[in-house]
CSV table of C-alpha atoms in Angstrom, one decimal:
chain,number,residue,atom,x,y,z
A,1,MET,CA,-0.2,-0.1,0.3
A,2,ASP,CA,0.8,3.0,-0.7
A,3,ALA,CA,1.9,6.4,2.6
A,4,PHE,CA,-0.2,3.3,3.9
A,5,PHE,CA,-1.7,4.8,7.7
A,6,ALA,CA,-1.7,8.3,6.3
A,7,SER,CA,-3.6,7.9,2.6
A,8,VAL,CA,-6.3,6.5,5.3
A,9,GLU,CA,-5.9,9.4,6.9
A,10,GLN,CA,-6.6,11.6,3.5
A,11,ARG,CA,-8.9,9.4,2.9
A,12,ASP,CA,-10.9,10.2,6.1
A,13,PHE,CA,-10.4,13.5,6.5
A,14,PRO,CA,-11.1,15.5,3.1
A,15,GLU,CA,-9.0,18.8,4.4
A,16,LEU,CA,-5.7,16.5,5.5
A,17,ARG,CA,-6.0,15.7,1.5
A,18,GLY,CA,-2.8,16.7,-0.4
A,19,LYS,CA,-1.0,18.1,2.7
A,20,PRO,CA,1.5,16.9,4.2
A,21,VAL,CA,0.9,14.4,7.2
A,22,ALA,CA,2.1,13.3,9.3
A,23,VAL,CA,0.7,10.1,11.5
A,24,GLY,CA,1.6,10.1,14.7
A,25,GLY,CA,4.5,12.3,16.1
A,26,GLY,CA,2.7,14.8,17.0
A,27,GLY,CA,4.0,15.3,21.2
A,28,PRO,CA,7.5,16.5,21.6
A,29,ARG,CA,8.3,13.0,22.6
A,30,GLY,CA,6.6,11.6,19.7
A,31,VAL,CA,7.3,9.5,16.0
A,32,VAL,CA,6.2,9.7,12.9
A,33,ALA,CA,4.5,6.9,12.0
A,34,ALA,CA,4.3,7.4,9.2
A,35,ALA,CA,4.5,10.5,6.4
A,36,SER,CA,1.9,11.0,3.3
A,37,TYR,CA,3.7,12.1,-0.1
A,38,GLU,CA,3.3,15.8,0.4
A,39,ALA,CA,5.9,15.5,3.7
A,40,ARG,CA,7.9,12.9,1.9
A,41,ALA,CA,8.2,15.3,-1.0
A,42,TYR,CA,10.4,17.9,2.4
A,43,GLY,CA,12.7,14.9,3.7
A,44,VAL,CA,9.6,13.6,6.5
A,45,HIS,CA,9.6,10.0,7.2
A,46,SER,CA,8.5,6.8,9.6
A,47,ALA,CA,10.7,6.5,12.2
A,48,MET,CA,11.4,10.5,12.2
A,49,PRO,CA,11.2,12.5,15.7
A,50,GLY,CA,8.3,14.1,14.8
A,51,SER,CA,10.7,17.6,16.5
A,52,LEU,CA,12.9,17.0,13.7
A,53,ALA,CA,9.1,16.4,11.2
A,54,LYS,CA,8.0,19.6,12.2
A,55,ARG,CA,12.3,21.8,11.5
A,56,LYS,CA,11.9,19.9,8.6
A,57,CYS,CA,8.3,20.9,7.3
A,58,PRO,CA,7.1,23.7,9.6
A,59,HIS,CA,3.3,23.6,8.3
A,60,LEU,CA,2.7,19.8,9.1
A,61,ILE,CA,-0.4,18.3,10.2
A,62,PHE,CA,0.2,15.5,12.4
A,63,ALA,CA,-2.5,12.5,12.6
A,64,LYS,CA,-3.4,10.8,15.6
A,65,THR,CA,-3.1,6.5,15.4
A,66,ARG,CA,-5.9,4.7,14.7
A,67,PHE,CA,-4.1,0.9,14.7
A,68,GLU,CA,-8.2,-0.8,15.4
A,69,VAL,CA,-9.1,1.2,11.0
A,70,TYR,CA,-6.2,-0.1,9.8
A,71,GLU,CA,-5.8,-3.2,11.0
A,72,SER,CA,-10.0,-2.7,9.3
A,73,VAL,CA,-9.1,-1.5,6.6
A,74,SER,CA,-5.9,-4.7,6.3
A,75,ARG,CA,-8.6,-7.4,6.6
A,76,GLN,CA,-10.5,-6.0,3.9
A,77,ILE,CA,-7.2,-5.6,1.1
A,78,ARG,CA,-6.5,-9.1,2.6
A,79,GLU,CA,-9.4,-11.1,1.5
A,80,ILE,CA,-8.8,-9.0,-1.5
A,81,PHE,CA,-5.5,-11.1,-2.0
A,82,LEU,CA,-7.7,-14.3,-1.1
A,83,SER,CA,-9.9,-14.3,-3.7
A,84,TYR,CA,-7.3,-14.8,-6.1
A,85,THR,CA,-4.1,-16.9,-4.5
A,86,ASP,CA,-4.8,-19.1,-1.1
A,87,LEU,CA,-0.4,-18.5,-0.5
A,88,VAL,CA,-0.3,-15.2,0.1
A,89,GLU,CA,2.7,-14.2,3.6
A,90,PRO,CA,1.6,-11.1,4.9
A,91,LEU,CA,4.3,-9.1,5.8
A,92,SER,CA,3.3,-6.0,7.7
A,93,LEU,CA,-0.6,-4.8,7.8
A,94,ASP,CA,0.2,-3.2,4.5
A,95,GLU,CA,2.6,-5.1,2.8
A,96,ALA,CA,1.9,-8.9,1.7
A,97,TYR,CA,3.9,-12.1,-0.7
A,98,LEU,CA,1.6,-13.8,-3.1
A,99,ASP,CA,2.5,-16.6,-5.4
A,100,VAL,CA,-0.1,-16.6,-8.5
A,101,THR,CA,1.1,-19.5,-10.4
A,102,GLU,CA,-2.5,-21.5,-9.6
A,103,ASN,CA,-4.8,-19.0,-8.9
A,104,LYS,CA,-8.7,-19.4,-8.0
A,105,PHE,CA,-9.2,-17.6,-11.6
A,106,GLY,CA,-6.9,-19.8,-13.5
A,107,LEU,CA,-5.3,-16.6,-15.0
A,108,ALA,CA,-1.6,-16.9,-17.2
A,109,SER,CA,-0.9,-13.3,-16.0
A,110,ALA,CA,1.4,-12.5,-13.2
A,111,THR,CA,0.8,-8.9,-13.8
A,112,GLN,CA,-3.0,-9.2,-15.1
A,113,ILE,CA,-3.7,-10.2,-11.8
A,114,ALA,CA,-1.7,-7.7,-10.2
A,115,LYS,CA,-3.6,-4.9,-11.8
A,116,GLU,CA,-6.6,-6.0,-11.5
A,117,ILE,CA,-5.9,-6.9,-7.4
A,118,LYS,CA,-4.9,-3.0,-7.9
A,119,GLN,CA,-8.1,-2.1,-9.2
A,120,ARG,CA,-10.1,-4.1,-6.7
A,121,ILE,CA,-8.6,-2.3,-3.6
A,122,LEU,CA,-9.2,1.7,-5.3
A,123,GLU,CA,-12.3,0.6,-5.7
A,124,GLU,CA,-12.7,-1.5,-2.0
A,125,THR,CA,-11.2,1.3,-0.4
A,126,LYS,CA,-10.5,4.1,-2.6
A,127,LEU,CA,-6.7,3.6,-2.3
A,128,THR,CA,-4.0,4.0,-4.0
A,129,ALA,CA,-1.4,-0.2,-3.8
A,130,SER,CA,1.5,-0.1,-5.6
A,131,ALA,CA,2.6,-4.1,-7.3
A,132,GLY,CA,5.8,-5.6,-7.7
A,133,VAL,CA,6.0,-8.8,-10.4
A,134,SER,CA,8.4,-11.3,-10.4
A,135,TYR,CA,10.1,-14.5,-10.2
A,136,ASN,CA,11.2,-14.2,-6.9
A,137,LYS,CA,10.4,-12.7,-3.6
A,138,PHE,CA,13.8,-10.2,-3.6
A,139,LEU,CA,12.4,-9.1,-7.0
A,140,ALA,CA,8.3,-8.7,-6.9
A,141,LYS,CA,9.8,-7.1,-3.6
A,142,VAL,CA,12.7,-4.5,-4.8
A,143,ALA,CA,10.0,-4.3,-8.1
A,144,SER,CA,6.9,-3.0,-6.2
A,145,ALA,CA,9.1,-0.1,-4.5
A,146,LEU,CA,10.4,1.3,-7.9
A,147,GLN,CA,7.4,2.9,-9.2
A,148,LYS,CA,5.3,3.7,-6.2
A,149,PRO,CA,3.2,5.5,-6.0
A,150,ASP,CA,0.3,3.8,-7.5
A,151,GLY,CA,2.9,1.7,-9.5
A,152,LEU,CA,3.4,-1.2,-11.5
A,153,THR,CA,6.6,-3.2,-12.5
A,154,VAL,CA,7.2,-6.2,-14.0
A,155,VAL,CA,10.6,-7.6,-13.8
A,156,ARG,CA,11.1,-10.3,-16.6
A,157,PRO,CA,14.3,-13.2,-16.0
A,158,GLU,CA,16.4,-11.4,-19.1
A,159,LYS,CA,16.0,-8.3,-17.2
A,160,ALA,CA,17.2,-9.4,-13.1
A,161,GLU,CA,20.2,-9.7,-13.4
A,162,ALA,CA,20.8,-6.0,-15.4
A,163,LEU,CA,18.3,-5.0,-13.3
A,164,VAL,CA,20.3,-5.6,-9.7
A,165,GLU,CA,23.5,-4.7,-11.5
A,166,THR,CA,22.3,-0.8,-11.4
A,167,LEU,CA,20.6,-0.7,-8.2
A,168,PRO,CA,21.5,1.3,-5.0
A,169,ILE,CA,22.3,-1.5,-1.9
A,170,GLU,CA,19.9,0.9,0.1
A,171,LYS,CA,17.1,0.0,-2.6
A,172,PHE,CA,18.0,-4.1,-1.5
A,173,TYR,CA,15.1,-5.6,0.6
A,174,GLY,CA,16.7,-6.9,3.8
A,175,ILE,CA,19.9,-4.2,4.2
A,176,GLY,CA,19.3,-1.4,6.6
A,177,SER,CA,21.1,1.9,6.5
A,178,VAL,CA,23.1,-0.3,9.4
A,179,THR,CA,24.6,-2.1,6.7
A,180,ALA,CA,24.3,-0.4,4.2
A,181,ALA,CA,26.9,2.0,6.0
A,182,ARG,CA,29.7,-1.3,6.5
A,183,MET,CA,28.5,-1.8,2.8
A,184,HIS,CA,29.3,1.3,2.1
A,185,ALA,CA,33.1,1.1,3.9
A,186,LEU,CA,34.3,-1.7,2.4
A,187,GLY,CA,33.3,-0.1,-1.7
A,188,ILE,CA,30.4,-1.3,-2.1
A,189,HIS,CA,27.6,0.8,-3.2
A,190,THR,CA,25.8,-0.8,-5.8
A,191,GLY,CA,24.4,-4.5,-6.5
A,192,LEU,CA,27.3,-4.7,-9.3
A,193,ASP,CA,29.8,-4.2,-6.5
A,194,LEU,CA,28.3,-6.3,-4.3
A,195,LYS,CA,27.8,-9.2,-7.0
A,196,GLN,CA,31.5,-8.6,-6.8
A,197,ARG,CA,32.6,-10.1,-3.4
A,198,SER,CA,32.7,-13.2,-3.0
A,199,LEU,CA,31.1,-15.5,-0.7
A,200,ALA,CA,34.2,-16.0,1.3
A,201,GLU,CA,35.0,-12.2,2.1
A,202,LEU,CA,31.0,-11.4,2.5
A,203,SER,CA,30.7,-14.4,4.7
A,204,LYS,CA,33.7,-12.8,6.4
A,205,HIS,CA,31.9,-9.8,7.0
A,206,PHE,CA,28.0,-10.0,7.2
A,207,GLY,CA,28.7,-14.2,8.9
A,208,LYS,CA,25.3,-15.9,7.9
A,209,SER,CA,23.8,-13.5,6.0
A,210,GLY,CA,26.5,-13.2,3.5
A,211,LEU,CA,25.1,-16.1,1.3
A,212,TYR,CA,22.2,-14.0,1.4
A,213,TYR,CA,23.8,-10.8,-0.3
A,214,TYR,CA,25.7,-13.3,-2.6
A,215,GLU,CA,22.9,-14.7,-3.8
A,216,ILE,CA,20.1,-11.8,-4.7
A,217,ALA,CA,23.3,-10.0,-5.8
A,218,ARG,CA,22.9,-12.9,-8.6
A,219,ALA,CA,19.3,-12.3,-8.1
A,220,HIS,CA,19.0,-15.7,-6.7
A,221,ASP,CA,16.4,-16.1,-4.2
A,222,ASP,CA,14.6,-19.4,-3.8
A,223,ARG,CA,12.1,-18.4,-0.3
A,224,GLN,CA,8.4,-20.3,-0.9
A,225,VAL,CA,6.3,-18.1,-0.1
A,226,ASN,CA,5.1,-19.0,3.1
A,227,PRO,CA,1.1,-18.6,4.1
A,228,ASN,CA,1.4,-20.2,7.9
A,229,ARG,CA,4.8,-18.5,8.6
A,230,ILE,CA,4.6,-17.5,12.6
A,231,ARG,CA,5.6,-14.8,13.6
A,232,LYS,CA,9.8,-15.5,15.7
A,233,SER,CA,8.6,-12.5,18.5
A,234,VAL,CA,6.2,-9.8,19.2
A,235,GLY,CA,7.3,-6.6,21.3
A,236,ALA,CA,5.8,-3.6,22.4
A,237,GLU,CA,7.8,-0.3,23.3
A,238,ARG,CA,6.5,3.8,24.7
A,239,THR,CA,8.6,6.5,24.5
A,240,TYR,CA,7.0,8.9,27.2
A,241,ALA,CA,6.9,12.3,27.1
A,242,GLU,CA,8.8,12.9,30.8
A,243,ASP,CA,11.6,10.8,31.2
A,244,LEU,CA,11.5,8.5,33.6
A,245,THR,CA,14.3,8.2,36.7
A,246,THR,CA,12.3,5.9,39.8
A,247,ALA,CA,12.2,2.2,39.4
A,248,GLU,CA,8.7,2.5,40.7
A,249,GLU,CA,7.9,4.3,37.6
A,250,MET,CA,10.1,2.4,35.3
A,251,ASP,CA,7.4,-0.5,36.8
A,252,GLU,CA,4.6,0.9,36.3
A,253,ARG,CA,4.9,1.9,32.2
A,254,LEU,CA,6.3,-2.0,31.5
A,255,LYS,CA,3.2,-3.1,33.0
A,256,PRO,CA,1.3,-2.0,29.6
A,257,LEU,CA,3.6,-3.3,27.3
A,258,ALA,CA,3.5,-6.7,29.2
A,259,ASP,CA,-0.5,-7.0,29.3
A,260,GLU,CA,-0.3,-5.7,25.9
A,261,ILE,CA,1.9,-9.0,25.1
A,262,ALA,CA,0.2,-11.2,26.7
A,263,GLU,CA,-3.5,-10.7,24.7
A,264,TYR,CA,-1.8,-11.1,21.8
A,265,LEU,CA,0.0,-14.5,22.6
A,266,LEU,CA,-3.0,-15.7,24.2
A,267,GLU,CA,-4.8,-14.7,21.0
A,268,LYS,CA,-2.8,-16.5,19.3
A,269,ASN,CA,-2.1,-19.5,21.9
A,270,ASN,CA,1.6,-19.3,21.2
A,271,ALA,CA,3.7,-18.4,24.1
A,272,GLY,CA,7.7,-17.3,24.3
A,273,ARG,CA,10.6,-19.0,25.6
A,274,THR,CA,12.8,-15.1,26.1
A,275,VAL,CA,11.6,-12.2,27.2
A,276,THR,CA,13.8,-8.7,26.5
A,277,ILE,CA,13.7,-5.4,27.7
A,278,LYS,CA,14.7,-2.7,26.0
A,279,ILE,CA,15.6,0.6,27.3
A,280,LYS,CA,16.8,4.4,25.2
A,281,TYR,CA,18.1,6.8,27.9
A,282,ALA,CA,18.0,10.8,27.8
A,283,ASP,CA,20.5,10.8,25.6
A,284,PHE,CA,19.5,8.8,23.6
A,285,THR,CA,22.1,5.8,24.2
A,286,MET,CA,20.3,2.2,24.6
A,287,ASN,CA,20.9,-0.4,26.3
A,288,THR,CA,18.5,-4.3,26.0
A,289,ARG,CA,18.5,-7.2,28.5
A,290,SER,CA,17.5,-11.0,27.5
A,291,LYS,CA,16.6,-14.5,29.2
A,292,THR,CA,16.0,-16.9,27.7
A,293,PHE,CA,13.7,-20.5,29.6
A,294,LEU,CA,13.2,-23.6,29.4
A,295,SER,CA,8.9,-23.1,28.7
A,296,GLY,CA,7.2,-20.4,27.2
A,297,ILE,CA,5.9,-17.5,28.3
A,298,GLN,CA,2.1,-16.7,28.3
A,299,SER,CA,1.0,-14.4,31.3
A,300,ALA,CA,0.8,-11.1,31.3
A,301,GLU,CA,1.3,-11.0,35.0
A,302,LEU,CA,4.3,-13.5,35.1
A,303,LEU,CA,6.2,-11.6,32.1
A,304,TRP,CA,5.5,-8.0,33.9
A,305,GLN,CA,7.7,-9.5,37.5
A,306,LEU,CA,10.3,-11.0,34.3
A,307,ALA,CA,10.4,-7.8,32.8
A,308,LYS,CA,11.0,-5.9,36.6
A,309,GLU,CA,13.6,-8.1,37.2
A,310,LEU,CA,15.8,-7.4,34.3
A,311,LEU,CA,15.2,-3.5,35.0
A,312,ARG,CA,16.5,-4.1,37.8
A,313,THR,CA,19.9,-6.9,36.3
A,314,PRO,CA,22.4,-5.3,36.6
A,315,PHE,CA,21.5,-2.8,37.9
A,316,VAL,CA,18.2,-0.3,37.9
A,317,PRO,CA,19.2,2.5,35.2
A,318,GLN,CA,21.0,4.9,36.8
A,319,LEU,CA,21.2,8.0,33.8
A,320,PRO,CA,16.8,9.4,33.1
A,321,VAL,CA,14.7,7.0,31.0
A,322,ARG,CA,12.5,8.3,27.4
A,323,LEU,CA,11.9,5.0,25.9
A,324,LEU,CA,11.1,1.4,27.8
A,325,GLY,CA,10.5,-1.9,25.4
A,326,ILE,CA,9.3,-5.6,26.2
A,327,SER,CA,10.0,-8.3,23.6
A,328,VAL,CA,9.4,-11.8,24.1
A,329,SER,CA,10.9,-13.8,21.2
A,330,ASN,CA,12.1,-17.6,20.6
A,331,LEU,CA,8.7,-18.5,20.2
A,332,LEU,CA,7.0,-22.0,20.2
A,333,SER,CA,6.8,-23.9,17.0
A,334,GLU,CA,3.6,-24.0,14.8
A,335,GLU,CA,3.6,-28.2,16.4
A,336,GLU,CA,4.3,-26.8,19.6
A,337,ALA,CA,1.9,-23.3,19.0
A,338,ARG,CA,-0.9,-26.7,17.9
A,339,PHE,CA,-0.4,-29.4,20.2
A,340,GLY,CA,0.6,-27.6,23.4
A,341,HIS,CA,4.2,-27.0,25.4
A,342,GLN,CA,5.2,-27.8,28.8
A,343,LEU,CA,4.7,-26.0,31.7
A,344,ALA,CA,6.5,-24.9,34.3
A,345,PHE,CA,6.8,-23.3,37.9
A,346,PRO,CA,7.1,-19.9,37.8
A,347,PHE,CA,10.0,-20.2,40.4
């Protein structure tokens, strides 16, 4: 979807149309969750502090997040996907992979299916989407971002390697800003630069990810579209309007985070073995603390107690805290989630 959260706000509130809009980020500690294309023209983007966004675009309009609305629209779009194929792998509320090799309408052209889906989304939600069509997930993902908004990019096999060679590595799915900076330091700026490095060299610098980078530089990606993929982790975090300075304040703020995560785990009948807390200080430095258990954790009360213990391990933060987060990872496998798991006394 194109600027999904912001586009929903512009759809529902006509006075926002054609204007620079940022969803979230309105408070002194706020962070932009999404930016309209009008705001992006000023350099505003998601994950940017609201104060910086306002400096870049003084007439920026902040809209309050309405996640229940975005989730409702996402379900509507997902139903359109599923009317064509059951092989739908969601990446987020506004994005998914579809394998249409065999589809419910017997259409031979994936490009035609993409056009139909885009048109149905527009008719049924009044929102635009961009699509990438190719023979593997990496190429389809990259293609989907090349002609936003309302784009449709097709990457055919005979053109794939040439396209990848010309791309800046920042355009590669799976290469974030930190990895891109490391690659730049090694003289890797484009897909062609990446392709010229050996597997041994990439593995030396990037570990297990080296093989992935080696393959995508050659337009190879054998991953299947997996409609039953189980999430690897679930988390929640909050940035606070005023810094937290005492353990009691931090304990209090951890509880709603634990409740939110536990509610999701209970709904999905899942649990996780690893609990992590994230602490961001007033000077923007960050610290994480984790602990792994033999059995899965699902209870809100237990999760809160563990988070409070981690907060004090090895000691309560000595600097003012601007953000706290909790995540649960090492989730149960699909089989464990379906058939149950061993419980343990929380000694």
